[in-house]
Amino acid sequence: MDIYVSNLSPFIVNEDLNNHFSRYGVVSSANVIIDKFTNRSRGFGFVTMPNDTEAEKAIQEMNGSLIDGKTIAASQARPREEKPGRSYNNRW
């Protein structure tokens, strides 16, 4: 199960995310999303846990918990919604 984690401190790295969630079971991957222009954390990330029961327990326990002084939010990740594209050709 993929877990969406938001409101992360800008100082949290993949290893930190992995360490916090591995308390509840096996973590396949933990990725803090980095802005490609500033090379800084965008304040959210994803954790993948292969066992759904462990993932649900992690979501329950981690949602609303403090990491590095910030209250994080954790929920089951949903597929990204398609946003209508901007067309710059019609501006002029």
XYZ file of N, CA and C in Angstrom:
276
model
N 0.848 -1.181 0.000
C 0.000 0.000 0.000
C 0.889 1.237 0.000
N 0.498 2.207 -0.789
C 1.216 3.477 -0.822
C 0.562 4.442 0.161
N 1.404 5.121 0.925
C 0.942 6.072 1.942
C 1.435 7.458 1.552
N 0.519 8.421 1.558
C 0.844 9.816 1.290
C 1.094 10.492 2.630
N 2.234 11.160 2.760
C 2.599 11.833 4.007
C 2.828 13.303 3.687
N 2.097 14.174 4.378
C 2.224 15.608 4.092
C 2.574 16.400 5.348
N 2.878 17.663 5.135
C 3.289 18.614 6.165
C 4.628 18.224 6.800
N 5.527 17.726 5.957
C 6.851 17.342 6.446
C 7.749 18.562 6.612
N 8.609 18.500 7.599
C 9.629 19.520 7.796
C 10.549 19.520 6.574
N 11.074 20.671 6.203
C 11.984 20.712 5.052
C 13.290 19.957 5.292
N 13.532 19.557 6.527
C 14.782 18.870 6.867
C 14.647 17.349 6.876
N 13.431 16.844 6.660
C 13.202 15.395 6.633
C 13.721 14.831 5.311
N 14.458 13.731 5.405
C 14.977 13.043 4.218
C 14.374 11.643 4.154
N 14.617 10.939 3.047
C 14.051 9.608 2.838
C 14.309 8.669 4.014
N 15.516 8.671 4.523
C 15.883 7.777 5.625
C 15.050 8.062 6.881
N 14.790 9.333 7.163
C 13.965 9.699 8.322
C 12.558 9.124 8.167
N 11.991 9.305 6.995
C 10.643 8.816 6.716
C 10.604 7.291 6.870
N 11.606 6.639 6.319
C 11.706 5.185 6.435
C 11.766 4.760 7.898
N 12.604 5.415 8.681
C 12.761 5.054 10.100
C 11.467 5.197 10.883
N 10.728 6.250 10.637
C 9.480 6.472 11.378
C 8.426 5.430 11.026
N 8.312 5.076 9.759
C 7.271 4.137 9.342
C 7.670 2.683 9.542
N 8.955 2.387 9.583
C 9.387 0.999 9.758
C 9.088 0.475 11.161
N 8.701 1.340 12.067
C 8.262 0.899 13.397
C 7.016 0.017 13.305
N 6.281 0.149 12.209
C 4.996 -0.547 12.067
C 5.061 -1.710 11.087
N 6.213 -1.925 10.475
C 6.361 -3.041 9.551
C 7.407 -2.750 8.492
N 7.434 -3.610 7.504
C 8.409 -3.507 6.420
C 8.063 -2.330 5.514
N 9.073 -1.511 5.227
C 8.919 -0.392 4.303
C 9.700 -0.723 3.039
N 9.000 -0.793 1.914
C 9.665 -1.073 0.633
C 10.401 0.153 0.124
N 9.780 1.325 0.292
C 10.421 2.571 -0.135
C 9.832 3.737 0.638
N 10.634 4.770 0.772
C 10.206 6.016 1.407
C 10.863 7.146 0.627
N 10.036 8.027 0.062
C 10.557 9.087 -0.793
C 9.965 10.438 -0.432
N 10.829 11.355 -0.050
C 10.432 12.741 0.140
C 10.522 13.389 -1.236
N 9.477 14.098 -1.643
C 9.447 14.713 -2.963
C 10.236 16.022 -2.937
N 11.149 16.126 -3.902
C 12.060 17.271 -3.983
C 11.678 18.153 -5.181
N 11.648 19.453 -4.969
C 11.371 20.408 -6.045
C 12.543 20.398 -7.017
N 12.250 20.215 -8.293
C 13.331 20.096 -9.277
C 14.063 21.407 -9.549
N 13.467 22.521 -9.207
C 14.112 23.806 -9.450
C 14.938 24.280 -8.255
N 14.409 24.110 -7.046
C 15.104 24.584 -5.846
C 15.916 23.490 -5.163
N 15.650 22.226 -5.533
C 16.307 21.068 -4.927
C 16.017 20.975 -3.426
N 14.851 21.481 -3.018
C 14.420 21.420 -1.615
C 13.157 20.579 -1.513
N 12.900 20.101 -0.313
C 11.699 19.296 -0.072
C 10.446 20.101 -0.387
N 9.468 19.431 -0.979
C 8.180 20.074 -1.242
C 7.234 19.886 -0.053
N 7.682 19.218 1.009
C 6.884 19.085 2.222
C 5.968 17.881 2.241
N 6.137 16.972 1.273
C 5.348 15.748 1.284
C 6.162 14.611 0.694
N 5.651 13.399 0.900
C 6.354 12.232 0.375
C 5.450 11.018 0.362
N 6.028 9.895 -0.030
C 5.287 8.649 -0.136
C 6.071 7.531 0.519
N 5.355 6.667 1.210
C 5.932 5.479 1.825
C 5.181 4.281 1.257
N 5.911 3.256 0.850
C 5.283 2.040 0.356
C 5.540 0.911 1.336
N 4.444 0.289 1.778
C 4.528 -0.859 2.681
C 3.771 -2.010 2.023
N 4.438 -3.175 1.836
C 3.804 -4.284 1.118
C 2.643 -4.940 1.874
N 2.651 -4.861 3.188
C 1.600 -5.477 3.990
C 0.530 -4.426 4.307
N -0.688 -4.621 3.770
C -1.757 -3.631 3.954
C -2.141 -3.443 5.412
N -2.120 -4.513 6.194
C -2.479 -4.415 7.618
C -1.474 -3.526 8.350
N -0.189 -3.740 8.073
C 0.850 -2.915 8.695
C 0.746 -1.470 8.216
N 0.437 -1.290 6.943
C 0.312 0.057 6.387
C -0.851 0.804 7.039
N -1.977 0.130 7.218
C -3.133 0.765 7.859
C -2.820 1.140 9.296
N -2.092 0.273 9.994
C -1.685 0.566 11.375
C -0.754 1.784 11.383
N 0.174 1.840 10.429
C 1.102 2.971 10.349
C 0.346 4.270 10.099
N -0.645 4.227 9.207
C -1.446 5.424 8.918
C -2.157 5.888 10.178
N -2.785 4.965 10.892
C -3.516 5.319 12.120
C -2.594 5.935 13.162
N -1.427 5.344 13.330
C -0.510 5.813 14.373
C 0.244 7.082 13.976
N 0.599 7.201 12.705
C 1.422 8.335 12.282
C 0.614 9.578 11.949
N -0.630 9.413 11.525
C -1.454 10.575 11.193
C -1.644 11.441 12.440
N -1.233 12.683 12.358
C -1.354 13.597 13.493
C -0.175 13.547 14.450
N 0.830 12.758 14.141
C 1.996 12.674 15.029
C 3.006 13.776 14.682
N 3.933 13.993 15.590
C 4.964 15.007 15.401
C 6.232 14.379 14.838
N 6.744 14.968 13.789
C 8.062 14.604 13.255
C 8.814 15.900 13.042
N 9.937 16.008 13.711
C 10.782 17.197 13.594
C 9.994 18.483 13.877
N 9.116 18.407 14.880
C 8.376 19.586 15.308
C 7.148 19.946 14.488
N 6.799 19.131 13.485
C 5.622 19.409 12.664
C 4.634 18.253 12.771
N 3.347 18.593 12.837
C 2.300 17.584 12.864
C 2.038 17.117 11.444
N 2.343 15.843 11.192
C 2.195 15.329 9.835
C 0.799 14.760 9.612
N 0.454 14.598 8.367
C -0.781 13.922 7.981
C -0.378 12.707 7.154
N -1.006 11.564 7.437
C -0.727 10.340 6.690
C -2.052 9.734 6.260
N -2.126 9.325 4.995
C -3.340 8.706 4.468
C -2.961 7.791 3.315
N -3.905 6.951 2.927
C -3.648 6.089 1.779
C -3.528 6.963 0.540
N -2.497 6.715 -0.236
C -2.274 7.508 -1.450
C -3.344 7.187 -2.481
N -3.789 8.213 -3.163
C -4.764 8.059 -4.248
C -4.075 8.382 -5.560
N -4.582 7.839 -6.655
C -3.990 8.186 -7.955
C -4.082 9.686 -8.197
N -3.080 10.215 -8.840
C -3.029 11.643 -9.132
C -4.149 12.008 -10.095
N -4.844 13.095 -9.768
C -5.919 13.571 -10.639
C -5.317 14.325 -11.808
N -5.882 14.096 -12.965
C -5.438 14.831 -14.148
C -5.987 16.254 -14.079
N -5.121 17.215 -14.246
C -5.537 18.612 -14.270
C -5.595 19.061 -15.720
N -6.551 19.907 -16.034
C -6.603 20.403 -17.417
C -5.316 21.154 -17.743
N -4.753 20.863 -18.889
C -3.503 21.503 -19.286
C -3.718 22.949 -19.676
N -2.714 23.725 -19.487
C -2.763 25.134 -19.898
C -2.288 25.223 -21.331
N -2.988 25.987 -22.088
C -2.595 26.205 -23.474
C -2.124 27.629 -23.621
N -0.836 27.790 -23.874
C -0.274 29.129 -24.019
C -0.403 29.627 -25.460
N -0.793 28.744 -26.364
C -0.936 29.140 -27.768
C -2.090 30.103 -27.987
N -3.080 30.063 -27.111
C -4.256 30.900 -27.300
C -4.220 32.208 -26.522
N -3.086 32.552 -25.992
C -3.001 33.760 -25.176
C -2.944 35.027 -26.006
N -2.493 34.968 -27.219
C -2.274 36.194 -27.985
C -3.275 36.335 -29.037
